[in-house]
GROMACS .gro file of N, CA and C in nm:
model
  108
    1ASP      N    1   0.089  -0.114  -0.001
    1ASP     CA    2  -0.002   0.002  -0.009
    1ASP      C    3   0.093   0.119  -0.003
    2SER      N    4   0.079   0.188  -0.119
    2SER     CA    5   0.180   0.317  -0.137
    2SER      C    6   0.137   0.422  -0.029
    3ASN      N    7   0.000   0.446  -0.021
    3ASN     CA    8  -0.025   0.542   0.083
    3ASN      C    9   0.044   0.539   0.234
    4GLY      N   10   0.039   0.410   0.252
    4GLY     CA   11   0.101   0.373   0.396
    4GLY      C   12   0.234   0.397   0.411
    5ASN      N   13   0.283   0.385   0.302
    5ASN     CA   14   0.440   0.400   0.284
    5ASN      C   15   0.474   0.551   0.293
    6GLU      N   16   0.413   0.649   0.211
    6GLU     CA   17   0.429   0.773   0.226
    6GLU      C   18   0.386   0.837   0.341
    7LEU      N   19   0.287   0.788   0.429
    7LEU     CA   20   0.263   0.817   0.558
    7LEU      C   21   0.400   0.794   0.662
    8GLY      N   22   0.445   0.694   0.625
    8GLY     CA   23   0.555   0.630   0.707
    8GLY      C   24   0.683   0.736   0.680
    9LYS      N   25   0.694   0.747   0.554
    9LYS     CA   26   0.810   0.831   0.524
    9LYS      C   27   0.775   0.986   0.590
   10LEU      N   28   0.699   1.006   0.596
   10LEU     CA   29   0.638   1.164   0.665
   10LEU      C   30   0.661   1.139   0.820
   11ASN      N   31   0.644   1.054   0.853
   11ASN     CA   32   0.660   1.029   1.008
   11ASN      C   33   0.786   1.037   1.055
   12ILE      N   34   0.892   0.973   0.980
   12ILE     CA   35   1.012   0.953   1.013
   12ILE      C   36   1.067   1.080   0.972
   13VAL      N   37   1.061   1.159   0.864
   13VAL     CA   38   1.105   1.296   0.836
   13VAL      C   39   1.061   1.366   0.955
   14SER      N   40   0.938   1.390   1.012
   14SER     CA   41   0.897   1.490   1.097
   14SER      C   42   0.955   1.448   1.236
   15LYS      N   43   0.999   1.322   1.295
   15LYS     CA   44   1.069   1.285   1.394
   15LYS      C   45   1.209   1.319   1.377
   16ASN      N   46   1.262   1.322   1.267
   16ASN     CA   47   1.428   1.363   1.230
   16ASN      C   48   1.401   1.524   1.251
   17ASN      N   49   1.315   1.591   1.206
   17ASN     CA   50   1.307   1.723   1.226
   17ASN      C   51   1.292   1.756   1.380
   18LEU      N   52   1.215   1.689   1.439
   18LEU     CA   53   1.209   1.735   1.621
   18LEU      C   54   1.329   1.695   1.663
   19ASP      N   55   1.405   1.582   1.621
   19ASP     CA   56   1.512   1.559   1.679
   19ASP      C   57   1.629   1.688   1.670
   20GLU      N   58   1.622   1.697   1.538
   20GLU     CA   59   1.714   1.835   1.499
   20GLU      C   60   1.692   1.944   1.579
   21ILE      N   61   1.574   1.993   1.581
   21ILE     CA   62   1.513   2.115   1.665
   21ILE      C   63   1.575   2.078   1.829
   22SER      N   64   1.540   1.986   1.852
   22SER     CA   65   1.591   1.970   2.009
   22SER      C   66   1.725   1.961   2.030
   23PHE      N   67   1.801   1.902   1.941
   23PHE     CA   68   1.943   1.948   1.957
   23PHE      C   69   1.991   2.066   1.915
   24LYS      N   70   1.944   2.139   1.828
   24LYS     CA   71   2.003   2.270   1.805
   24LYS      C   72   1.962   2.340   1.939
   25ASN      N   73   1.819   2.340   1.995
   25ASN     CA   74   1.802   2.381   2.142
   25ASN      C   75   1.893   2.372   2.228
   26LYS      N   76   1.926   2.245   2.250
   26LYS     CA   77   2.043   2.200   2.353
   26LYS      C   78   2.172   2.284   2.331
   27MET      N   79   2.200   2.278   2.194
   27MET     CA   80   2.347   2.362   2.145
   27MET      C   81   2.313   2.517   2.216
   28LYS      N   82   2.209   2.558   2.185
   28LYS     CA   83   2.179   2.706   2.215
   28LYS      C   84   2.215   2.723   2.390
   29ILE      N   85   2.144   2.627   2.444
   29ILE     CA   86   2.121   2.627   2.588
   29ILE      C   87   2.265   2.616   2.638
   30LEU      N   88   2.344   2.534   2.582
   30LEU     CA   89   2.491   2.500   2.614
   30LEU      C   90   2.578   2.628   2.581
   31LEU      N   91   2.544   2.695   2.474
   31LEU     CA   92   2.630   2.780   2.421
   31LEU      C   93   2.608   2.899   2.508
   32LYS      N   94   2.497   2.947   2.563
   32LYS     CA   95   2.466   3.026   2.678
   32LYS      C   96   2.525   2.997   2.786
   33LYS      N   97   2.520   2.896   2.831
   33LYS     CA   98   2.562   2.840   2.968
   33LYS      C   99   2.720   2.875   2.977
   34TYR      N  100   2.790   2.832   2.862
   34TYR     CA  101   2.952   2.828   2.855
   34TYR      C  102   2.981   2.971   2.790
   35GLY      N  103   2.893   3.054   2.728
   35GLY     CA  104   2.933   3.165   2.685
   35GLY      C  105   3.029   3.176   2.570
   36PHE      N  106   2.998   3.086   2.478
   36PHE     CA  107   3.079   3.076   2.346
   36PHE      C  108   3.041   3.183   2.254
   0.00000   0.00000   0.00000
């Protein structure tokens, strides 16, 4: 079922985006903390 496949891909992409956003937020916090 190709529709299910497309949905699965979208879910993977959105999860990766969330991971990237939270990673960037963690980096920002670390940068502020250590004053780089």
